Coordinates of C-alpha atoms and ligand atoms in Angstrom, one line a residue:
M157 CA -105.0 -0.9 96.0
S158 CA -105.2 -4.6 96.6
A159 CA -105.4 -5.9 100.1
T160 CA -101.8 -7.4 99.3
S161 CA -99.7 -4.6 97.7
D162 CA -101.9 -2.1 100.7
K163 CA -99.9 -5.0 103.2
Q164 CA -96.9 -4.6 101.2
S165 CA -96.3 -0.9 101.1
T166 CA -97.5 -0.3 104.8
L167 CA -94.7 -3.4 105.5
Q168 CA -91.8 -1.6 103.9
Y169 CA -93.0 1.6 105.3
L170 CA -92.7 -0.1 108.4
K171 CA -89.4 -1.5 108.5
D172 CA -87.7 1.8 106.6
Y173 CA -89.3 4.0 109.1
K174 CA -87.1 6.4 111.3
P175 CA -88.0 8.9 113.6
H176 CA -87.6 12.7 112.4
I177 CA -85.9 13.7 115.2
E178 CA -82.0 11.5 114.9
G179 CA -81.5 9.2 117.6
R180 CA -84.8 9.4 118.5
Q181 CA -86.5 6.1 120.0
L182 CA -90.8 6.0 119.9
R183 CA -91.5 4.3 123.4
V184 CA -95.0 2.5 123.2
L185 CA -96.4 1.8 126.4
V186 CA -99.3 -1.2 126.1
Y187 CA -101.7 -1.6 128.9
G188 CA -105.1 -3.1 130.1
P189 CA -106.5 -6.0 132.3
A190 CA -104.9 -9.5 132.0
V191 CA -105.5 -12.3 129.4
A192 CA -106.2 -9.5 127.1
G193 CA -103.9 -10.1 124.4
K194 CA -101.0 -7.5 125.6
S195 CA -97.6 -9.7 125.4
S196 CA -99.7 -11.4 122.2
F197 CA -99.8 -8.1 120.3
I198 CA -96.6 -7.1 120.6
N199 CA -95.3 -10.5 119.7
S200 CA -97.7 -10.7 116.9
V201 CA -95.7 -7.1 115.4
K202 CA -93.0 -8.9 115.9
S203 CA -94.0 -11.8 113.2
V204 CA -95.1 -10.0 110.9
L205 CA -91.9 -7.9 110.8
E206 CA -90.0 -10.7 110.9
G207 CA -91.7 -12.4 108.2
R208 CA -92.4 -16.1 110.9
I209 CA -94.3 -16.7 114.0
C210 CA -91.8 -15.9 117.2
T211 CA -93.5 -17.7 119.9
L212 CA -94.2 -15.3 123.6
A213 CA -91.2 -18.1 125.0
L214 CA -88.7 -16.7 122.5
V215 CA -89.6 -12.6 123.2
D216 CA -89.2 -13.3 126.7
N217 CA -85.6 -15.5 126.2
I218 CA -84.7 -12.6 124.8
S219 CA -85.3 -9.9 126.4
H220 CA -85.3 -11.8 129.9
D221 CA -88.3 -10.2 131.9
C222 CA -87.2 -6.5 131.0
F223 CA -90.5 -4.1 130.9
T224 CA -88.9 -3.0 127.2
K225 CA -89.7 -5.6 124.0
K226 CA -87.4 -4.5 121.6
I227 CA -87.5 -5.9 118.1
E228 CA -83.9 -7.3 115.6
K229 CA -84.3 -5.8 112.2
E230 CA -82.7 -8.2 109.6
N231 CA -79.7 -7.1 110.1
P232 CA -78.4 -8.9 114.0
N233 CA -77.7 -6.2 116.1
T234 CA -80.1 -3.6 114.7
F235 CA -83.4 -2.9 115.8
Y236 CA -86.4 -1.0 115.1
P237 CA -86.6 2.7 116.6
F238 CA -90.0 2.1 118.0
V239 CA -89.9 -0.2 121.3
F240 CA -92.7 -1.2 123.4
N241 CA -93.5 -1.4 127.6
D242 CA -95.2 -4.6 128.4
I243 CA -96.9 -4.3 131.8
M244 CA -99.0 -6.6 133.9
G245 CA -102.3 -6.7 134.0
L246 CA -104.6 -4.1 135.4
S247 CA -107.2 -5.7 138.0
D248 CA -109.6 -4.8 140.2
R249 CA -106.8 -6.2 143.4
K250 CA -103.6 -7.5 142.2
G251 CA -102.8 -6.0 139.2
V252 CA -100.2 -3.4 137.9
L253 CA -100.3 -0.1 140.8
V254 CA -101.7 2.8 138.9
E255 CA -99.3 5.2 140.4
D256 CA -96.2 3.0 138.6
V257 CA -97.9 3.2 134.7
K258 CA -98.2 7.0 135.1
L259 CA -94.0 6.4 136.1
A260 CA -93.4 4.7 133.7
L261 CA -94.8 7.3 131.4
M262 CA -93.1 9.9 131.8
G263 CA -90.3 7.9 131.9
R264 CA -88.9 6.9 136.0
V265 CA -89.3 3.4 135.3
K266 CA -85.8 1.6 134.3
D267 CA -85.8 -1.9 132.4
D268 CA -85.1 -4.2 134.2
Y269 CA -87.8 -3.3 137.1
V270 CA -90.7 -5.8 137.5
F271 CA -93.7 -4.2 138.6
N272 CA -95.2 -5.2 142.3
P273 CA -98.7 -4.7 142.5
E274 CA -97.8 -4.7 146.6
H275 CA -95.4 -1.7 146.4
K276 CA -95.0 1.6 144.5
L277 CA -91.7 2.6 142.7
S278 CA -90.8 5.3 144.2
E279 CA -87.8 8.3 144.5
G280 CA -84.5 6.6 145.7
D281 CA -85.1 3.3 144.4
Q282 CA -83.0 1.4 142.4
Y283 CA -84.9 1.3 139.5
Y284 CA -86.3 4.8 139.4
N285 CA -84.8 6.5 136.6
T286 CA -84.0 9.6 138.4
T287 CA -82.5 10.8 134.7
V288 CA -84.9 11.3 132.2
N289 CA -84.0 11.2 128.5
P290 CA -86.5 11.6 125.3
N291 CA -86.3 7.8 124.8
D292 CA -87.4 7.0 127.9
K293 CA -91.0 8.6 127.6
V294 CA -93.5 7.3 126.6
H295 CA -94.9 8.4 123.0
V296 CA -98.3 6.5 122.3
L297 CA -100.3 4.9 124.8
V298 CA -102.4 1.9 124.5
C299 CA -105.4 0.1 125.5
V300 CA -105.4 -3.9 124.7
I301 CA -109.4 -4.9 125.4
P302 CA -110.7 -8.7 124.1
A303 CA -113.7 -8.0 122.5
D304 CA -115.2 -10.8 124.0
T305 CA -115.4 -9.3 127.4
V306 CA -115.9 -5.6 126.7
N307 CA -119.1 -5.7 128.3
Q308 CA -117.9 -7.6 131.8
M309 CA -115.5 -4.4 132.0
R310 CA -115.4 -3.9 136.0
D311 CA -115.7 -0.5 137.1
E312 CA -112.6 -0.9 139.1
V313 CA -110.9 -1.5 136.0
I314 CA -112.3 1.3 134.0
R315 CA -112.0 3.2 137.0
K316 CA -108.0 2.8 136.4
I317 CA -107.7 2.7 133.0
Q318 CA -109.7 6.4 132.7
E319 CA -106.9 7.6 135.6
I320 CA -104.3 6.4 133.6
R321 CA -105.4 8.4 130.3
K322 CA -105.8 11.6 132.4
A323 CA -102.0 11.5 133.5
A324 CA -101.5 10.4 129.7
S325 CA -103.5 13.0 128.4
D326 CA -102.5 15.7 130.9
L327 CA -98.9 15.1 129.6
E328 CA -100.1 15.6 125.6
I329 CA -99.6 11.6 124.7
P330 CA -101.5 9.5 121.7
Q331 CA -103.8 7.2 123.2
V332 CA -104.8 4.2 121.5
A333 CA -106.9 1.1 121.9
I334 CA -106.7 -2.2 120.7
I335 CA -109.9 -4.9 120.3
T336 CA -108.4 -8.1 120.5
K337 CA -109.6 -12.1 120.1
I338 CA -112.5 -10.9 117.7
D339 CA -112.3 -14.2 116.5
K340 CA -113.2 -15.7 119.5
A341 CA -116.2 -12.8 120.0
C342 CA -117.9 -13.3 116.4
P343 CA -118.1 -16.4 114.5
D344 CA -118.5 -14.9 111.4
I345 CA -115.0 -13.2 112.5
K346 CA -113.2 -16.6 113.1
E347 CA -115.2 -18.1 109.7
D348 CA -113.4 -15.5 108.0
L349 CA -111.2 -12.2 109.1
K350 CA -112.4 -10.2 105.9
N351 CA -115.8 -9.9 107.5
V352 CA -114.2 -7.4 110.3
Y353 CA -115.4 -4.0 109.0
K354 CA -118.9 -5.7 107.9
S355 CA -119.3 -7.6 111.5
V356 CA -122.6 -5.0 113.1
Y357 CA -121.5 -7.1 115.9
L358 CA -117.7 -5.7 116.3
K359 CA -119.0 -2.5 115.9
E360 CA -121.4 -2.4 118.7
K361 CA -118.4 -3.9 120.9
M362 CA -116.5 -1.4 119.9
E363 CA -119.2 1.3 120.7
Q364 CA -119.6 0.1 123.7
L365 CA -115.4 0.6 124.3
S366 CA -115.3 3.8 123.5
V367 CA -117.5 4.4 125.3
N368 CA -116.5 2.5 128.3
V369 CA -112.7 4.1 128.3
G370 CA -113.7 7.5 126.3
I371 CA -111.5 6.2 123.3
L372 CA -112.7 7.8 120.2
M373 CA -114.5 5.1 117.9
N374 CA -111.2 6.0 114.7
C375 CA -109.2 5.4 117.5
I376 CA -110.2 2.0 118.3
F377 CA -108.3 -0.6 115.8
P378 CA -109.5 -4.5 115.7
V379 CA -106.7 -6.8 115.7
R380 CA -106.5 -10.2 116.1
N381 CA -103.8 -11.9 117.4
Y382 CA -101.2 -14.7 116.5
F383 CA -101.6 -17.5 119.2
E384 CA -102.5 -20.9 118.1
E385 CA -100.5 -21.1 114.3
T386 CA -97.5 -21.6 112.6
D387 CA -97.6 -19.7 109.7
L388 CA -99.0 -16.7 108.9
N389 CA -101.6 -15.4 107.3
D390 CA -102.3 -12.0 105.1
E391 CA -105.3 -10.7 107.0
V392 CA -104.4 -11.2 110.4
D393 CA -100.8 -9.6 109.0
S394 CA -102.8 -6.5 107.4
L395 CA -104.9 -6.1 110.9
V396 CA -101.4 -5.8 112.9
L397 CA -99.7 -3.5 110.3
R398 CA -102.3 -1.0 109.9
T399 CA -102.6 -0.9 114.1
L400 CA -99.2 0.0 113.9
R401 CA -98.6 1.9 111.1
N402 CA -101.8 4.4 113.3
I403 CA -99.5 3.7 116.3
I404 CA -96.1 5.0 114.5
N405 CA -97.7 7.8 112.7
Y406 CA -99.9 8.9 116.0
G407 CA -96.1 8.6 117.8
E408 CA -94.4 10.3 115.5
E409 CA -96.6 13.5 115.5
F410 CA -96.3 13.6 119.1
M411 CA -92.3 13.7 119.4
N412 CA -92.4 16.0 116.6
H413 CA -95.0 18.2 118.5
K414 CA -93.3 17.9 122.2
M415 CA -89.8 19.1 120.0
S416 CA -91.4 22.0 118.4
Q417 CA -93.0 23.6 121.9
S418 CA -88.8 22.7 123.3
E419 CA -87.3 25.0 120.8
D420 CA -90.3 27.4 120.9
S421 CA -89.5 27.8 125.3
D422 CA -85.6 28.0 124.3
K423 CA -86.6 31.2 122.3
Ligands
LIG1168 N1 -109.3 -16.1 120.2 C1 -108.1 -15.5 120.3 N2 -107.0 -15.3 121.6 C2 -106.2 -14.4 121.6 C3 -105.7 -13.8 121.2 N3 -104.5 -13.1 121.6 C4 -104.2 -13.1 122.8 N4 -105.2 -14.5 122.7 C5 -105.0 -15.3 123.4 O1 -105.3 -14.8 125.3 C6 -104.4 -15.3 125.9 C7 -103.7 -14.4 126.6 O2 -102.5 -13.8 125.7 P1 -101.6 -13.1 126.4 O3 -100.9 -11.6 125.3 O4 -100.8 -13.7 127.1 O5 -102.5 -11.7 127.1 P2 -102.1 -10.3 128.5 O6 -101.9 -10.7 129.4 O7 -102.4 -9.6 127.6 O8 -100.2 -10.4 128.1 C8 -103.3 -16.6 125.2 O9 -103.6 -17.6 125.7 C9 -103.4 -16.5 124.0 O10 -103.4 -17.6 123.2 C10 -106.8 -13.1 119.9 O11 -107.0 -12.6 119.4 N5 -108.1 -14.4 119.3
LIG1169 MG1 -98.7 -10.7 129.1

């Protein structure tokens, strides 16, 4: 299959995607250090699905400061059945609290909560969700790390990532990583994005990331976000679509697994 028809079929697959379980919504939580490209990735997904570049300001205008980002379909007021949780960055000092991320994984954080690095959300708080419905829970956890800083990840940030991953593993939530800014880290890739699968340099970065955060190589996806251009580009689209398709497939599988577990326990 040619790259373009592959892209078109993945795009169609994602446009047609509906969770197998009626009425369900697939929730993807995106986390990682500040300025890693988390919001840009969500915005790139939106751009590829809509077929035009969306600016970050637009995303924020639509959903205000809501941490759940929805993507509107061609028909107004209909949305894709997957949503993204965009949280503030992890950092060694002022970042989002690990405890709050754990609450988000469990669906305990209300949509309009603004994360506070100094104060952890707790039961009784107005933004604490007391009645969790299956659509509030996270189905895929995505760690975003820029290629150019893989070698400089601070121990404290690595520790936080591992703690969040442990909490997600306890809940059986599937996990992937996205390595962003591959253009910035590698001149060959900047020159031609097709070099992404040939680059020895990028492979080394991905291996290093795999060691740092404990995510397998086949669950690490290289992405170059839309951040400066005004027109879409096939190569950028393909990487974003491939990543999104994998995220959706992992989430769908997990959702069905949870459903069959709860059916078993009902018997
Ligand atoms: N070169 C390059 N820059 C990027 C890429 N993704 C994001 N950026 C830039 O990185 C900065 C931070 O991105 P942002 O999405 O706001 O990061 P966040 O804090 O993780 O949400 C922005 O200035 C973007 O322009 C990428 O793939 N390549
Ligand atoms: Mg952001």
